[in-house]
Coordinates of C-alpha atoms in Angstrom, one line a residue:
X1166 CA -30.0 -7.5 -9.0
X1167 CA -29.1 -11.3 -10.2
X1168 CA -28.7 -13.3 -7.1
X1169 CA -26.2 -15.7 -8.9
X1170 CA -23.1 -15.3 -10.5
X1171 CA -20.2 -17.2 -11.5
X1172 CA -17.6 -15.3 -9.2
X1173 CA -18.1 -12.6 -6.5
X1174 CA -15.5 -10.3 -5.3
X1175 CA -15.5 -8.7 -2.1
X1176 CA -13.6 -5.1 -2.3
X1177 CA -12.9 -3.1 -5.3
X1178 CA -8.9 -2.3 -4.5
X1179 CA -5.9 -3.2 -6.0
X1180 CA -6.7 -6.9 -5.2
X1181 CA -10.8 -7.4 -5.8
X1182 CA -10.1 -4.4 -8.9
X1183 CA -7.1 -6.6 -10.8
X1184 CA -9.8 -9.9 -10.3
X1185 CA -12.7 -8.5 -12.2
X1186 CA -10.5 -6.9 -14.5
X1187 CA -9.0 -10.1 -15.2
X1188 CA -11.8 -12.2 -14.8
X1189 CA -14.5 -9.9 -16.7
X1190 CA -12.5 -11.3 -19.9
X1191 CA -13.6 -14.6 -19.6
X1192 CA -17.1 -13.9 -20.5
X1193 CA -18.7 -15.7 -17.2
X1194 CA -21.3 -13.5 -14.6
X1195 CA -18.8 -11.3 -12.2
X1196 CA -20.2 -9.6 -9.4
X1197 CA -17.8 -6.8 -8.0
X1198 CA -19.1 -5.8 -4.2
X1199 CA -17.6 -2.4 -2.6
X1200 CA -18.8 -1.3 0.7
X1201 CA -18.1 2.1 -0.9
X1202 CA -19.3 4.7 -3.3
X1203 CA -16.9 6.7 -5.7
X1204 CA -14.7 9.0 -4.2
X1205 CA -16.4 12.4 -5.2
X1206 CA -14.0 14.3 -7.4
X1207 CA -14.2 17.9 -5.8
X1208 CA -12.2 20.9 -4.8
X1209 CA -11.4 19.2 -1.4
X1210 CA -9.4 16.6 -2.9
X1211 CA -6.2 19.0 -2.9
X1212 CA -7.2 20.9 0.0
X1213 CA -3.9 19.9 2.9
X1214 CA -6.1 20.3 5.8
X1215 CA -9.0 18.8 4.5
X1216 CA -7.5 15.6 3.5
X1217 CA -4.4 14.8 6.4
X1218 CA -5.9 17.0 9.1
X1219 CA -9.6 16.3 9.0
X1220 CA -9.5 13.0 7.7
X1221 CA -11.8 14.0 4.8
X1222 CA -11.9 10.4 3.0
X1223 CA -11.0 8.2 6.0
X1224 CA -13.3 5.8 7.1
X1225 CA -15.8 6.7 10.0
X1226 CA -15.1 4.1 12.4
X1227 CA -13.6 3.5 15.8
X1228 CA -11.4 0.8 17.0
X1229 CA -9.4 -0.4 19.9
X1230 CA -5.7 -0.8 20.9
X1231 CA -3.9 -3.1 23.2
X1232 CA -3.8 -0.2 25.7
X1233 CA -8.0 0.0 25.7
X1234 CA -7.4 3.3 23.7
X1235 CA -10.1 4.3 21.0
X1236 CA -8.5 5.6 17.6
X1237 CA -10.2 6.0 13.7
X1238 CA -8.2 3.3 11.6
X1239 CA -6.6 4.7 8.5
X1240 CA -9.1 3.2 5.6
X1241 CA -11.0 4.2 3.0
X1242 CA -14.1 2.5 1.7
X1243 CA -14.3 3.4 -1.8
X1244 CA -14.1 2.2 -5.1
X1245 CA -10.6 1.6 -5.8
X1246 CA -10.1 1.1 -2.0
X1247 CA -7.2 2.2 -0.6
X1248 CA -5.4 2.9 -3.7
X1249 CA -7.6 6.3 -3.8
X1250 CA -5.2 8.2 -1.3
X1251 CA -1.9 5.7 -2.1
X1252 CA 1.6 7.1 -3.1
X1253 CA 1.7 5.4 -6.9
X1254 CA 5.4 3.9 -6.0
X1255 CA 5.1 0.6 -7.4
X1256 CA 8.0 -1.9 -6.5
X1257 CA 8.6 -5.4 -6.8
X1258 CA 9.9 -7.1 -3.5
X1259 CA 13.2 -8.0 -4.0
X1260 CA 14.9 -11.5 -4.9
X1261 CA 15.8 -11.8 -1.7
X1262 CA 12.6 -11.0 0.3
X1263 CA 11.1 -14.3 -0.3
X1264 CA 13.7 -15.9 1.7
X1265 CA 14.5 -15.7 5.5
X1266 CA 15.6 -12.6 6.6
X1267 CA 17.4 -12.5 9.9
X1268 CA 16.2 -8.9 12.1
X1269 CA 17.8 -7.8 15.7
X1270 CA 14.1 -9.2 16.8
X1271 CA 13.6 -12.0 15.0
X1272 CA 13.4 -13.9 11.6
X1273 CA 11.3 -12.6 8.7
X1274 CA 9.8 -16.0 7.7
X1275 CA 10.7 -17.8 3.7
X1276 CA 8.3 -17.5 1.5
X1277 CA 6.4 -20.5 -0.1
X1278 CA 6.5 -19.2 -3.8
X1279 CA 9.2 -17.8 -4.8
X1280 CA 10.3 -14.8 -7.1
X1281 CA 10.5 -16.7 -10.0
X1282 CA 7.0 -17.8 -9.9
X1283 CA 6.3 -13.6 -9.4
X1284 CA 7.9 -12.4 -12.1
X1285 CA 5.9 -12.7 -14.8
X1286 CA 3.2 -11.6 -13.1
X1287 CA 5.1 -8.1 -12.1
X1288 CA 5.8 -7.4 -15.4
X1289 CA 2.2 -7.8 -16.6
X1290 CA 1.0 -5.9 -13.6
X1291 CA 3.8 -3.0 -13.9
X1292 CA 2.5 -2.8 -17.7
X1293 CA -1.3 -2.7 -16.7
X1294 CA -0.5 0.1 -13.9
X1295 CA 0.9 2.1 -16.7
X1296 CA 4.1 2.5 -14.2
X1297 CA 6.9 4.6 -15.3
X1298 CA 10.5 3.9 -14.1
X1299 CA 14.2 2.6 -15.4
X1300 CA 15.7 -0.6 -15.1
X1301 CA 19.1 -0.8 -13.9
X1302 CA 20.1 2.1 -11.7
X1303 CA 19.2 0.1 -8.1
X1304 CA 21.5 -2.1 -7.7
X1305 CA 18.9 -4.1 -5.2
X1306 CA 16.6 -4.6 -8.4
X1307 CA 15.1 -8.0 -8.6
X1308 CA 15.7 -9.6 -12.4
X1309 CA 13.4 -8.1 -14.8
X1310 CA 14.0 -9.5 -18.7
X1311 CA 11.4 -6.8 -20.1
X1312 CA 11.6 -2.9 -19.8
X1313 CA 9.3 -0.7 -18.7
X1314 CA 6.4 0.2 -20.6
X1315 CA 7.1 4.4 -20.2
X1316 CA 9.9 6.3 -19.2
X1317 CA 10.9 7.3 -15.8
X1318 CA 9.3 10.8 -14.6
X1319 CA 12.4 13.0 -14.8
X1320 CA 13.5 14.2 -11.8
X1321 CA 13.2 17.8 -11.8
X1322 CA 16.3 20.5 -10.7
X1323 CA 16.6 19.8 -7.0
X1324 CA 16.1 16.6 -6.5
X1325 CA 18.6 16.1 -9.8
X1326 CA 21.1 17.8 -7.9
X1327 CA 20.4 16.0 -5.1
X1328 CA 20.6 12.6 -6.8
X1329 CA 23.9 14.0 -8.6
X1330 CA 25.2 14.2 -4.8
X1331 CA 24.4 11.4 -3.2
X1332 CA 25.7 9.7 -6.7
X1333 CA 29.2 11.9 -6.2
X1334 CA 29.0 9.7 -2.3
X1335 CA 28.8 6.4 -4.2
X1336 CA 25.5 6.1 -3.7
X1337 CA 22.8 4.7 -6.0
X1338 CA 19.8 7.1 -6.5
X1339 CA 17.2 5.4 -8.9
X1340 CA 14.1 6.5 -10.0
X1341 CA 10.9 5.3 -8.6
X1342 CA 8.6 3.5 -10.6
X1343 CA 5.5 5.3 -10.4
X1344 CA 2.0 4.6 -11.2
X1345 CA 1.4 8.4 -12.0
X1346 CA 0.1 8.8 -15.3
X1347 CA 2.3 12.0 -16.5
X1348 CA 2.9 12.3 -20.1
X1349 CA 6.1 14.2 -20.5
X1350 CA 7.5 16.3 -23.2
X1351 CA 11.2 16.6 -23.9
X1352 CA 11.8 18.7 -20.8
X1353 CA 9.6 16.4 -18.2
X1354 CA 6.6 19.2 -18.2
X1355 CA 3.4 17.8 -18.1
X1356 CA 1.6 17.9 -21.8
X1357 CA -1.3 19.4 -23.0
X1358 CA -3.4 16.3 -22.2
X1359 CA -1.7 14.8 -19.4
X1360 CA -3.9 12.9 -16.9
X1361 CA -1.7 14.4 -14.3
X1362 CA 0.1 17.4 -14.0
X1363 CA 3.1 18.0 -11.9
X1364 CA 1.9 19.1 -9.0
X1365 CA 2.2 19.0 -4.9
X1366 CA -0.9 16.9 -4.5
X1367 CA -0.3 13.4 -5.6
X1368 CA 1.0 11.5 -2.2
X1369 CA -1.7 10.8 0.0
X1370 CA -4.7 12.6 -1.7
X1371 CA -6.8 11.4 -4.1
X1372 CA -6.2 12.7 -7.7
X1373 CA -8.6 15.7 -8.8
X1374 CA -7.4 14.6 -12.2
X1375 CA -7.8 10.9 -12.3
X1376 CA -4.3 11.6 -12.7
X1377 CA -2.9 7.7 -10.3
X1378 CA -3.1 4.4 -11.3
X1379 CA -5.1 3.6 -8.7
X1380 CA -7.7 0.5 -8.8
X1381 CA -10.7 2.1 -10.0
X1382 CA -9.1 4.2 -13.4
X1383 CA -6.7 1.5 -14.2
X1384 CA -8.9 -1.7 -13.5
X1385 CA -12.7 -1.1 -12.1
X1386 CA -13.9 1.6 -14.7
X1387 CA -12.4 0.4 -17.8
X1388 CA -13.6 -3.4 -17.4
X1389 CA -17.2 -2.3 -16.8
X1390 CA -16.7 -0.3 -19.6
X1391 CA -16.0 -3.1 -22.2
X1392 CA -17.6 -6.2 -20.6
X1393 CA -21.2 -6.0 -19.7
X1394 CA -20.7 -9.3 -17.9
X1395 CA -19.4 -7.8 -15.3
X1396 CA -21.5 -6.3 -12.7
X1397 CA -20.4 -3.5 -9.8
X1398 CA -22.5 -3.4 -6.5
X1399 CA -21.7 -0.1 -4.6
X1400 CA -22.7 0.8 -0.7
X1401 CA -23.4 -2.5 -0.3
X1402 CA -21.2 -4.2 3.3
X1403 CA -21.0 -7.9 3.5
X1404 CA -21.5 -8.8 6.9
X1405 CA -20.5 -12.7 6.8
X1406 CA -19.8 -15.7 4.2
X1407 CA -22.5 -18.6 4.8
X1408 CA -20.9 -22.3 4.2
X1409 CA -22.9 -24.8 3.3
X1410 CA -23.6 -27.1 5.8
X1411 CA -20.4 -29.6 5.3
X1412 CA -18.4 -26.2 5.6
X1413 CA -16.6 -27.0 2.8
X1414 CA -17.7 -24.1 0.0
X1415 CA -19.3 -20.9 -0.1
X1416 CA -23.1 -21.0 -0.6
X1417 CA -24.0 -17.2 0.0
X1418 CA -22.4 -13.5 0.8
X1419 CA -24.5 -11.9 3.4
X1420 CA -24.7 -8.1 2.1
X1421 CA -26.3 -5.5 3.4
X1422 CA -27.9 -3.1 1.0
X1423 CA -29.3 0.1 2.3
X1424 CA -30.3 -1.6 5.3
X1425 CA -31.7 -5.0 3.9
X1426 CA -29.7 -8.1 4.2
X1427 CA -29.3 -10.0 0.6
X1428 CA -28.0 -13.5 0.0
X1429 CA -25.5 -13.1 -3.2
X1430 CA -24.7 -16.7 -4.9
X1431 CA -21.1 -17.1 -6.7
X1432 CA -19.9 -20.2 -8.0
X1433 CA -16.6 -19.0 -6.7
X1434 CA -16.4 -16.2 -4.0
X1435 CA -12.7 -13.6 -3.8
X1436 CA -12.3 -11.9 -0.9
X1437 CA -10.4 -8.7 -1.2
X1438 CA -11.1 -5.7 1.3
X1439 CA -7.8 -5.5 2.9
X1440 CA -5.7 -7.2 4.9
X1441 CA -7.5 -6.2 8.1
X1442 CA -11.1 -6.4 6.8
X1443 CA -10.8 -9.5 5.2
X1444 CA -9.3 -10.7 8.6
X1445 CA -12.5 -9.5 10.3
X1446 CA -14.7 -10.9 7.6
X1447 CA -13.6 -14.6 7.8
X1448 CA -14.0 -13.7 11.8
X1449 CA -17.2 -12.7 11.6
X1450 CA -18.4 -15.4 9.1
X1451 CA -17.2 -18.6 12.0
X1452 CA -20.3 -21.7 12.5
X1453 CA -20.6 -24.9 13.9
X1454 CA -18.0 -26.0 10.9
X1455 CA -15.8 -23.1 11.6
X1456 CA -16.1 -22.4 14.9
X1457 CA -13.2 -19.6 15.1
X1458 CA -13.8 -18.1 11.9
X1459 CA -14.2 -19.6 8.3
X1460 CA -10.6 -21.5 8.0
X1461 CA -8.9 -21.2 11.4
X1462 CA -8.2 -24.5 12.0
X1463 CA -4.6 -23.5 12.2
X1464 CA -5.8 -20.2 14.8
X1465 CA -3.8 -17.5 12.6
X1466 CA -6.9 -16.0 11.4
X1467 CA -5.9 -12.1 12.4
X1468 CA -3.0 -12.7 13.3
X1469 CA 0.8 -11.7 12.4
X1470 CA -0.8 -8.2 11.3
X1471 CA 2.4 -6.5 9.6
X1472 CA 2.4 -3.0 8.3
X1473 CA 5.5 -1.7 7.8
X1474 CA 7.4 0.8 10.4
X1475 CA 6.8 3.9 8.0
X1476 CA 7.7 7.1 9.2
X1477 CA 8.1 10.7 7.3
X1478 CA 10.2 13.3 7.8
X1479 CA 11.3 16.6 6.1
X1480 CA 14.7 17.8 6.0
X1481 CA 15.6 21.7 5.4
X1482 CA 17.7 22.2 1.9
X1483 CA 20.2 25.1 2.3
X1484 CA 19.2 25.9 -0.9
X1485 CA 15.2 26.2 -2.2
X1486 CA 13.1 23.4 -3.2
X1487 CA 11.1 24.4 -6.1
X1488 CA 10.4 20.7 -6.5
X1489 CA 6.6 20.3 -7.8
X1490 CA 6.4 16.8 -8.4
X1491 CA 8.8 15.7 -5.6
X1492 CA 8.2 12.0 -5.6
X1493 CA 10.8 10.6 -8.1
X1494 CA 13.8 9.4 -6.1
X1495 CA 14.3 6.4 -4.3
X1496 CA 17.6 4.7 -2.8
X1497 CA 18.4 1.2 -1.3
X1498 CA 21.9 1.3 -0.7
X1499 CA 20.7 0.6 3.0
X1500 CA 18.1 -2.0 2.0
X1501 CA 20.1 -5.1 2.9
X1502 CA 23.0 -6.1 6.2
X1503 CA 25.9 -5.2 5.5
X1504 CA 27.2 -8.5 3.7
X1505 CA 24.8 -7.7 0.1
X1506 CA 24.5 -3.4 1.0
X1507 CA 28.4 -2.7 1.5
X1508 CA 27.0 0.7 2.0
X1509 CA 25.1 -0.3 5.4
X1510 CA 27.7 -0.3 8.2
X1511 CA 24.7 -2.6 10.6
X1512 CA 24.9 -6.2 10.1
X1513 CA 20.9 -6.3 9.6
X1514 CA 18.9 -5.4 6.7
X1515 CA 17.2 -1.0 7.5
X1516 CA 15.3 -0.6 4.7
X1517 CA 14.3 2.1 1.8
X1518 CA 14.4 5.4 1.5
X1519 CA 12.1 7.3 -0.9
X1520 CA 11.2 10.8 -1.5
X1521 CA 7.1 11.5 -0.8
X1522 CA 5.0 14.7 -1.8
X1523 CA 6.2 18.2 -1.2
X1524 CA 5.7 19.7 1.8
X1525 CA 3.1 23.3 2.5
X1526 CA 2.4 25.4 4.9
X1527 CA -0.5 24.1 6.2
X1528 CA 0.8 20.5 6.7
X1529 CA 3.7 22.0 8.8
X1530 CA 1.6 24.3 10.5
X1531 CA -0.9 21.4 11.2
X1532 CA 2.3 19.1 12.2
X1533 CA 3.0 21.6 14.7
X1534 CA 7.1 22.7 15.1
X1535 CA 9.7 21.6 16.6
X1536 CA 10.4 23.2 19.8
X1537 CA 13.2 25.4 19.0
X1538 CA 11.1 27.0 16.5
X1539 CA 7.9 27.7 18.6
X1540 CA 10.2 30.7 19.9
X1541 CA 10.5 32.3 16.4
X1542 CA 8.0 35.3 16.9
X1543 CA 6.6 34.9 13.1
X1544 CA 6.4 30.8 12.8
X1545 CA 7.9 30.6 9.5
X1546 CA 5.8 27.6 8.0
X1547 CA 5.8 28.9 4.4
X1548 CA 9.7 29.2 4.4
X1549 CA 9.7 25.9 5.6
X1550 CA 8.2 24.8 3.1
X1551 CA 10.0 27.1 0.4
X1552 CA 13.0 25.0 1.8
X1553 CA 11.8 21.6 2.4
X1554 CA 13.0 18.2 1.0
X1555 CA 10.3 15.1 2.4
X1556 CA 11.3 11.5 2.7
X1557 CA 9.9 8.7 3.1
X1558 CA 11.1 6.0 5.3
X1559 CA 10.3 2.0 4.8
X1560 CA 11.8 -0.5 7.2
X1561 CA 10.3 -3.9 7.5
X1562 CA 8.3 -5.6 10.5
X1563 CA 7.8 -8.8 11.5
X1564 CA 4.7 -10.9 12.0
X1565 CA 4.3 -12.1 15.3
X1566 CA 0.9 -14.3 16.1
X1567 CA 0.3 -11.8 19.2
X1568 CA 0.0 -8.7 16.5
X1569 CA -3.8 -9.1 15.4
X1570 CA -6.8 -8.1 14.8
X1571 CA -10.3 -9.7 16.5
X1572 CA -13.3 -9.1 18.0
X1573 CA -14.3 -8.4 22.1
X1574 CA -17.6 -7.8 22.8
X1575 CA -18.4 -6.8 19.0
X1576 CA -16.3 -4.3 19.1
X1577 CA -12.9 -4.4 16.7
X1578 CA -9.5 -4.6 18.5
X1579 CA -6.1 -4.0 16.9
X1580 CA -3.3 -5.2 19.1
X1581 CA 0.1 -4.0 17.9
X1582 CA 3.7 -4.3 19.4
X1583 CA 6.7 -2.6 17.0
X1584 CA 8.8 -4.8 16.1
X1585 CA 12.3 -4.1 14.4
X1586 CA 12.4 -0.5 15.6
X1587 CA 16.8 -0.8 15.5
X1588 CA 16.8 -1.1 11.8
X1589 CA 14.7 1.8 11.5
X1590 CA 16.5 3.8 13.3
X1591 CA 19.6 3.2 11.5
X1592 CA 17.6 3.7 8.6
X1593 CA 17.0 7.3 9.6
X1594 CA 20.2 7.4 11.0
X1595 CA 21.9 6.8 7.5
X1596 CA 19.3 9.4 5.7
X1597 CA 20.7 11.9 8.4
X1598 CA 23.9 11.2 7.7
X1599 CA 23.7 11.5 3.6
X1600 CA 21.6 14.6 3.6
X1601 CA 24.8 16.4 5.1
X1602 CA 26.5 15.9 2.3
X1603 CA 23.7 16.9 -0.1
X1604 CA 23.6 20.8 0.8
X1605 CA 20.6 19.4 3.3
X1606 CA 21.0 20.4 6.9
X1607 CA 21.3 17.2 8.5
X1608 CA 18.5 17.6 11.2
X1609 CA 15.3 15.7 10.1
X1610 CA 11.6 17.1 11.1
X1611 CA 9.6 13.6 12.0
X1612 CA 5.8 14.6 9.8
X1613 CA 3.5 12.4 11.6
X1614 CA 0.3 13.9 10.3
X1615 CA 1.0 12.4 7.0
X1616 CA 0.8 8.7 7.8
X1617 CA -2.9 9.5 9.5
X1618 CA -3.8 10.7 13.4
X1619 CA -3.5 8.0 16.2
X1620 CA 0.0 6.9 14.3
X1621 CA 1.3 4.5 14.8
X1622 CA -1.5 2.1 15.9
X1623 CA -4.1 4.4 13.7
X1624 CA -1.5 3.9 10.7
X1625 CA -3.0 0.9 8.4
X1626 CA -1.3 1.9 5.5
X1627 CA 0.8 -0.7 4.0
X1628 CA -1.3 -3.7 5.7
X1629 CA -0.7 -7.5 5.4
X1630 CA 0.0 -10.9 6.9
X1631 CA -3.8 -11.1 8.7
X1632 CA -4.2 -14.7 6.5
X1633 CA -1.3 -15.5 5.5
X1634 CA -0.4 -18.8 2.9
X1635 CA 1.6 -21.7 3.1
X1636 CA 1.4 -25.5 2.1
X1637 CA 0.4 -26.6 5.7
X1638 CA -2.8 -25.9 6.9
X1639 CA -1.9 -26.5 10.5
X1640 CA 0.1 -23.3 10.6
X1641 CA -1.9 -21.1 7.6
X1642 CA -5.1 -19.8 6.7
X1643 CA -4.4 -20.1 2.8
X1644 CA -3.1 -22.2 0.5
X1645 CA -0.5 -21.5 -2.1
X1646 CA -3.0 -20.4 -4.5
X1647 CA -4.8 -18.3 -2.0
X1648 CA -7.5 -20.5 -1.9
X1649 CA -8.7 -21.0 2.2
X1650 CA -7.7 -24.0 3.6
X1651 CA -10.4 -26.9 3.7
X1652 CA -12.9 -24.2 1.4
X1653 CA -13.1 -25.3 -2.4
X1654 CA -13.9 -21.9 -3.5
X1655 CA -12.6 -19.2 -1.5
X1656 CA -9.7 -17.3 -2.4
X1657 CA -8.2 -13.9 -1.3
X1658 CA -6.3 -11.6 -3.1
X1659 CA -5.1 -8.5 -0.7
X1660 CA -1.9 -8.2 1.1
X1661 CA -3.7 -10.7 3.8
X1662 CA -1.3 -13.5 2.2
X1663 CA 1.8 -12.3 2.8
X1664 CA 4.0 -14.4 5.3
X1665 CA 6.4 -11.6 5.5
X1666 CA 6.3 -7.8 3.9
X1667 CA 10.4 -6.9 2.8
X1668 CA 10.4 -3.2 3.3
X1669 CA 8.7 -1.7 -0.3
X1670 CA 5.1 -1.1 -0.8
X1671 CA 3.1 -4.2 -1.1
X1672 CA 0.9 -3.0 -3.6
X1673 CA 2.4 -4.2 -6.6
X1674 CA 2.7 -7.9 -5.2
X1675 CA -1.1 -7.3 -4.7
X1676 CA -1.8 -6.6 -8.2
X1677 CA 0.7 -9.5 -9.0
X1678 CA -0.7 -12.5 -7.1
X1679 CA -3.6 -11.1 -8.2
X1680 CA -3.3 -12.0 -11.9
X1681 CA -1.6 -15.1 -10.5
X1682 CA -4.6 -16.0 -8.6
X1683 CA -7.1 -15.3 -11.6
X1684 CA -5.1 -17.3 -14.3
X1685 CA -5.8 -20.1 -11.5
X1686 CA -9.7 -19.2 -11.2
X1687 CA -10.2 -18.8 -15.0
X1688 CA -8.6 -22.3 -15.5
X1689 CA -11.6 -23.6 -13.4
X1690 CA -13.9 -21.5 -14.6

């Protein structure tokens, strides 16, 4: 292995994936690390209890909460990180998200760049995920000049009724834009040749079929596919970044490699391995110039962890769901206060609603029932799911210095207090109250098992805010090119940056800033 290059990434998701595809253009050395292997294409990527109630793919560690409990962190080390086991919905924050947002508990805080800078970028990264969606039907959609690059997945029966009702309500049901690679023919079946098919296990597993857009089929394999000056280095953990002795660059990446310790060289070093491993990284990497961790002069390293209050629940339809590729829908009539959603009686901002993968036996049976069915003397899990319609819920949280993560006694701890839980709880108050008038009985089944065990601590999905930017360096780890404060070439490009999170998956910022942040590297490079 060359023990120099001009750039080394650390991670191989959405973030460290989107920089060497980027950057492998340029023609200099790229070294892409992953603690990871591939994931292993096998039968057990579709099996239910396999993936959710074993934790198949989920990383083999053990953490700490607040409380001194122990509980397995929701990751996954492999190539394509994270976006392995994702749910392929790929939204743009709205306009609005990168201002102040006032919460019942707080302020979510401006953001330093604003939309305007982003858009360009989202378009570019929507066109490389191959997303699929419709402009113009959410009425909460940032401005977009360009179209998408592929049609919407068409929503099939059910859920077109249902969208037909909750548009009969003067709602406004769009559909999601998706980073599912389904090539439709006139009626919305899969074709011969599809990378995906329309099936139940898309949200949350990893695709059987290469089927998702995820980091490694959209960015990783094709870029080491047509530029041999770019370099992947799998199983291999960095432990810490060395400074050089002014603490003002990156002189070596610390990796261990089946045991052995290697120092890798890069000209410029990217750090991408998730909001909370990045966070533990620069924490782990602290000297006599960086006594706290690399770039802590401002003490926020780990800190303001956000991740979303996510919850997902299944509703019964009166009539049976069919659905096999559920995940289509999405509403935000509730996404704002009152004063910009006329629709959201609350005077605060709840959130989105989306529709997530189709519901089995075996997940309910796993979830365990409500009460009042325990009594049934056949538990009726299959009719269940004959009848269920699953949603997704997405209200946003707010950073707060006190959620973070850090090390005691080298042990990792995640300290986590809920912020924001009125607005979702109008959120799923709302959802309640529009299923009733979409032949859906209005009671709503929480599915816990779904978002990972040990929810909601346990729960990592949707990570960010662990390093967040900003133009002051007293009060941010980053700077508003994602470059570390005070460290020529550093730069990070997970969800670590965000100062606030709005309430839609983060994953397409990540991709964008991304880009954003490589057009800023290749200029130097």
């Amino acid at each position: 292995m060359n023990d120099r290059y001009d750039v080394v990434i650390v991670g191989a998701g959405p973030g460290g994936g989107t920089m060497a595809w980027r950057l492998a253009q340029t023609g200099k050395r790229v070294l892409l690390v992953e603690r990871g292997d591939y994931l292993k294409r096998e039968r057990e990527n579709w099996d239910t209890e396999e993936v959710f109630a074993k934790g198949r793919y989920q990383a083999q560690e053990t953490w700490v909460s607040s409380s001194g409990e122990s509980f397995r962190p929701g990751l996954h080390y492999f190539v394509g990180g994270n976006s392995k086991v994702y749910g392929g919905v790929l939204l743009r924050l709205r306009t609005e998200d990168f201002d102040e947002v006032a919460h019942p508990d707080g302020v979510a805080p401006e953001w330093p760049v604003k939309y305007d800078t982003f858009e360009p970028y989202y378009q570019a990264a929507e066109e490389l995920f191959e997303v699929r969606g419709q402009r113009g039907e959410d009425p909460t959609e940032p401005p977009s000049p360009k179209p998408y690059k592929h049609p919407a997945i068409r929503h099939e029966p059910r859920i077109q009724q249902l969208a037909d009702d909750w548009a009969r309500e003067g709602l406004h049901p769009f559909h999601l834009p998706m980073g599912a690679l389904l090539d439709q023919d006139e009626t919305g079946a899969a074709t011969p040749h599809s990378p995906l098919l329309r099936c139940d296990p898309f949200d949350g597993y990893p695709s059987l079929t290469n089927g998702k857009s995820d980091s490694q089929v959209i960015c990783v394999d094709p870029a080491l596919r047509d530029h041999p000056n770019l370099t992947l280095l799998k199983n291999a953990y960095v432990e810490r970044l060395v400074t050089n002795a002014a603490g003002t660059s990156i002189a070596g990446v610390e990796t261990v490699i089946e045991g052995r310790t290697h120092t890798i060289r890069g000209d410029i070093v990217v750090v991408a391995c998730g909001a909370l491993s990045s966070a533990l990284l620069f924490l782990r990497s602290g000297n006599d110039r960086h006594p706290d961790g690399l770039a802590n002069r401002s003490g926020q390293v780990g800190r303001n962890y956000m991740r979303h209050n996510n919850a997902t629940v299944l509703a019964i339809s009166r009539d049976p769901n069919p659905t096999e590729f559920q995940k289509t829908l999405g509403l935000n009539d509730f996404y704002h206060a009152h004063a910009t959603s006329p629709l959201n009686p609350f005077e605060y901002p709840l959130g989105h609603i989306q529709m997530v993968g189709k519901s089995d036996g075996t997940q309910i049976e796993a979830e365990g029932l409500p009460g009042f069915l325990q009594w049934l003397p056949e538990k009726p899990f299959d009719w269940i799911a004959r009848h269920s319609i699953d949603f997704w819920l997405t209200s946003e949280d707010l950073p707060k210095a006190e959620n973070r993560i850090f090390y005691r006694n080298n042990q990792v701890h995640l300290d986590l207090t809920q912020t924001n839980l009125e607005g979702a709880r109008g959120l799923r108050e709302m959802l309640r109250q529009i299923c009733d008038k979409a032949a859906i009985h209005p009671h709503l089944m929480d599915r816990t098992l779904y978002l990972g065990k040990d929810t909601p601590i346990g729960g990592t999905a949707h990570q960010a805010g662990t390093l967040r930017f900003g133009a002051d360096p007293a009060t941010s780890v980053l700077d508003l090119e994602c470059r570390a404060h005070g460290i020529d070439n550093l730069y990070v490009t997970d969800a670590s940056f965000f100062p606030s999170i709005g309430a839609v998956n983060p994953t397409l910022t990540i991709i964008a800033n991304a880009l954003r942040v490589a057009d800023r590297i290749a200029e130097r490079l």
